[in-house]
PDB file of C-alpha atoms in Angstrom:
ATOM      1  CA  MET A   1       0.000   0.000   0.000  1.00 69.00           C
ATOM      2  CA  ARG A   2       2.900   2.371   0.728  1.00 75.00           C
ATOM      3  CA  LYS A   3       4.234   1.935  -2.812  1.00 79.00           C
ATOM      4  CA  HIS A   4       0.881   2.891  -4.285  1.00 82.00           C
ATOM      5  CA  SER A   5       0.618   5.993  -2.067  1.00 86.00           C
ATOM      6  CA  ALA A   6       4.137   7.080  -2.986  1.00 85.00           C
ATOM      7  CA  TRP A   7       3.422   6.492  -6.678  1.00 85.00           C
ATOM      8  CA  ILE A   8       0.214   8.575  -6.580  1.00 86.00           C
ATOM      9  CA  PHE A   9       1.962  11.310  -4.593  1.00 83.00           C
ATOM     10  CA  GLU A  10       4.825  11.419  -7.116  1.00 86.00           C
ATOM     11  CA  LEU A  11       2.376  11.670 -10.041  1.00 84.00           C
ATOM     12  CA  LEU A  12       0.525  14.526  -8.369  1.00 83.00           C
ATOM     13  CA  LEU A  13       3.750  16.416  -7.705  1.00 81.00           C
ATOM     14  CA  ARG A  14       4.889  16.005 -11.301  1.00 80.00           C
ATOM     15  CA  TRP A  15       1.530  17.188 -12.527  1.00 77.00           C
ATOM     16  CA  LEU A  16       1.312  20.210 -10.170  1.00 79.00           C
ATOM     17  CA  LEU A  17       4.936  21.362 -10.172  1.00 76.00           C
ATOM     18  CA  PRO A  18       6.413  22.010 -13.611  1.00 65.00           C
ATOM     19  CA  THR A  19       9.981  21.113 -14.459  1.00 66.00           C
ATOM     20  CA  ARG A  20      12.726  23.693 -14.393  1.00 65.00           C
ATOM     21  CA  GLY A  21      13.206  23.704 -18.155  1.00 63.00           C
ATOM     22  CA  CYS A  22      16.804  22.472 -18.253  1.00 62.00           C
ATOM     23  CA  HIS A  23      15.783  19.002 -19.481  1.00 60.00           C
ATOM     24  CA  ARG A  24      15.411  19.544 -23.205  1.00 56.00           C
ATOM     25  CA  SER A  25      15.715  16.943 -25.850  1.00 58.00           C
ATOM     26  CA  THR A  26      18.926  16.894 -27.878  1.00 60.00           C
ATOM     27  CA  GLY A  27      17.080  17.416 -31.154  1.00 63.00           C
ATOM     28  CA  ALA A  28      15.441  20.657 -30.095  1.00 61.00           C
ATOM     29  CA  LEU A  29      16.009  23.688 -32.287  1.00 65.00           C
ATOM     30  CA  PRO A  30      17.943  26.561 -30.748  1.00 65.00           C
ATOM     31  CA  ALA A  31      15.841  29.440 -29.521  1.00 68.00           C
ATOM     32  CA  ALA A  32      15.513  32.339 -31.949  1.00 69.00           C
ATOM     33  CA  SER A  33      17.443  35.387 -30.829  1.00 71.00           C
ATOM     34  CA  HIS A  34      15.832  38.783 -31.058  1.00 70.00           C
ATOM     35  CA  GLU A  35      17.555  42.118 -30.813  1.00 76.00           C
ATOM     36  CA  ASP A  36      16.487  44.247 -27.914  1.00 76.00           C
ATOM     37  CA  ALA A  37      14.082  47.020 -28.783  1.00 77.00           C
ATOM     38  CA  PRO A  38      15.520  50.496 -28.226  1.00 80.00           C
ATOM     39  CA  THR A  39      14.567  52.013 -24.921  1.00 82.00           C
ATOM     40  CA  LEU A  40      12.262  54.988 -25.110  1.00 82.00           C
ATOM     41  CA  VAL A  41      14.024  58.011 -23.690  1.00 84.00           C
ATOM     42  CA  LEU A  42      11.713  60.727 -22.445  1.00 82.00           C
ATOM     43  CA  PRO A  43      12.963  64.298 -22.505  1.00 84.00           C
ATOM     44  CA  ARG A  44      13.508  65.833 -19.103  1.00 83.00           C
ATOM     45  CA  VAL A  45      11.340  68.763 -18.265  1.00 78.00           C
ATOM     46  CA  LEU A  46      12.689  70.992 -15.557  1.00 78.00           C
ATOM     47  CA  VAL A  47      10.108  72.243 -13.106  1.00 73.00           C
ATOM     48  CA  GLN A  48      10.774  75.554 -11.504  1.00 72.00           C
ATOM     49  CA  GLN A  49      10.296  75.513  -7.766  1.00 70.00           C
ATOM     50  CA  PRO A  50       8.022  78.313  -6.591  1.00 70.00           C
ATOM     51  CA  GLY A  51       9.322  80.605  -3.939  1.00 73.00           C
ATOM     52  CA  LEU A  52       8.061  80.606  -0.390  1.00 74.00           C
ATOM     53  CA  LEU A  53       4.464  81.648   0.087  1.00 70.00           C
ATOM     54  CA  ARG A  54       3.669  84.710   2.088  1.00 72.00           C
ATOM     55  CA  GLY A  55       0.885  84.704   4.612  1.00 69.00           C
ATOM     56  CA  GLU A  56      -1.007  87.360   2.659  1.00 72.00           C
ATOM     57  CA  ASP A  57      -1.045  85.174  -0.459  1.00 70.00           C
ATOM     58  CA  VAL A  58      -2.860  82.269   1.159  1.00 70.00           C
ATOM     59  CA  ALA A  59      -6.554  82.540   1.919  1.00 70.00           C
ATOM     60  CA  LEU A  60      -7.224  80.662   5.138  1.00 70.00           C
ATOM     61  CA  ILE A  61     -10.798  79.578   4.598  1.00 68.00           C
ATOM     62  CA  ARG A  62     -12.170  76.669   6.556  1.00 71.00           C
ATOM     63  CA  PRO A  63     -14.884  75.110   4.405  1.00 70.00           C
ATOM     64  CA  TYR A  64     -16.553  73.448   7.382  1.00 77.00           C
ATOM     65  CA  VAL A  65     -17.334  76.769   9.069  1.00 79.00           C
ATOM     66  CA  LEU A  66     -20.722  78.025   7.917  1.00 84.00           C
ATOM     67  CA  THR A  67     -22.282  81.412   8.158  1.00 87.00           C
ATOM     68  CA  SER A  68     -25.661  81.721   9.820  1.00 91.00           C
ATOM     69  CA  GLU A  69     -27.379  82.128   6.423  1.00 93.00           C
ATOM     70  CA  GLU A  70     -25.744  78.958   5.088  1.00 92.00           C
ATOM     71  CA  ARG A  71     -26.688  77.078   8.250  1.00 93.00           C
ATOM     72  CA  GLN A  72     -30.312  78.247   7.954  1.00 94.00           C
ATOM     73  CA  GLU A  73     -30.476  77.259   4.260  1.00 94.00           C
ATOM     74  CA  ARG A  74     -29.112  73.786   5.012  1.00 94.00           C
ATOM     75  CA  ARG A  75     -31.639  73.350   7.833  1.00 93.00           C
ATOM     76  CA  LEU A  76     -34.495  74.282   5.488  1.00 89.00           C
ATOM     77  CA  GLN A  77     -33.152  71.918   2.813  1.00 91.00           C
ATOM     78  CA  ARG A  78     -33.012  69.077   5.345  1.00 92.00           C
ATOM     79  CA  GLY A  79     -36.633  69.778   6.280  1.00 87.00           C
ATOM     80  CA  ARG A  80     -37.742  69.679   2.650  1.00 84.00           C
ATOM     81  CA  ARG A  81     -35.894  66.415   2.054  1.00 89.00           C
ATOM     82  CA  ARG A  82     -37.336  64.875   5.220  1.00 88.00           C
ATOM     83  CA  ALA A  83     -40.858  65.842   4.108  1.00 84.00           C
ATOM     84  CA  LEU A  84     -40.267  64.145   0.733  1.00 84.00           C
ATOM     85  CA  VAL A  85     -38.999  60.961   2.375  1.00 86.00           C
ATOM     86  CA  LEU A  86     -41.940  60.836   4.747  1.00 85.00           C
ATOM     87  CA  ALA A  87     -44.328  61.464   1.836  1.00 83.00           C
ATOM     88  CA  THR A  88     -43.134  58.255   0.183  1.00 87.00           C
ATOM     89  CA  TYR A  89     -44.449  56.399   3.264  1.00 88.00           C
ATOM     90  CA  GLY A  90     -47.769  58.274   3.180  1.00 84.00           C
ATOM     91  CA  ILE A  91     -46.972  60.581   6.083  1.00 82.00           C
ATOM     92  CA  ASP A  92     -47.890  64.233   5.594  1.00 78.00           C
ATOM     93  CA  ALA A  93     -45.227  66.409   7.164  1.00 74.00           C
ATOM     94  CA  GLY A  94     -46.416  69.623   5.604  1.00 69.00           C
ATOM     95  CA  PRO A  95     -46.107  73.108   7.011  1.00 69.00           C
ATOM     96  CA  ARG A  96     -47.247  73.818  10.533  1.00 72.00           C
ATOM     97  CA  TRP A  97     -48.310  77.362   9.706  1.00 69.00           C
ATOM     98  CA  ILE A  98     -50.438  78.180   6.670  1.00 66.00           C
ATOM     99  CA  HIS A  99     -51.231  81.850   6.066  1.00 70.00           C
ATOM    100  CA  GLY A 100     -50.308  82.714   9.638  1.00 70.00           C
ATOM    101  CA  VAL A 101     -52.634  80.136  11.179  1.00 77.00           C
ATOM    102  CA  GLU A 102     -51.226  77.118  13.008  1.00 77.00           C
ATOM    103  CA  VAL A 103     -52.399  73.872  11.463  1.00 71.00           C
ATOM    104  CA  THR A 104     -52.937  70.910  13.752  1.00 70.00           C
ATOM    105  CA  ALA A 105     -53.065  67.322  12.651  1.00 57.00           C
TER     106      ALA A 105
END
């Protein structure tokens, strides 16, 4: 039984692991030689380094800081979007005040 196991194991290894390629037959033709293709040489482009920046040249604007008008507009936009989402479920989230009169559910 050990001989059969070793024989199967050897067949599997030969099938899974290829040979190194140094075992060629004596009648094989020599490999065709090709000249190397010329290497593409890209022209060098010199980049000029900018000078140091002055503090007056850089605008320090933090995009995450909102003005009160921007904050109010985003709050209103969120309310409109929330009303549209609730409307898809059949929930009316309309205005609370219509023509100056408070509307109750």
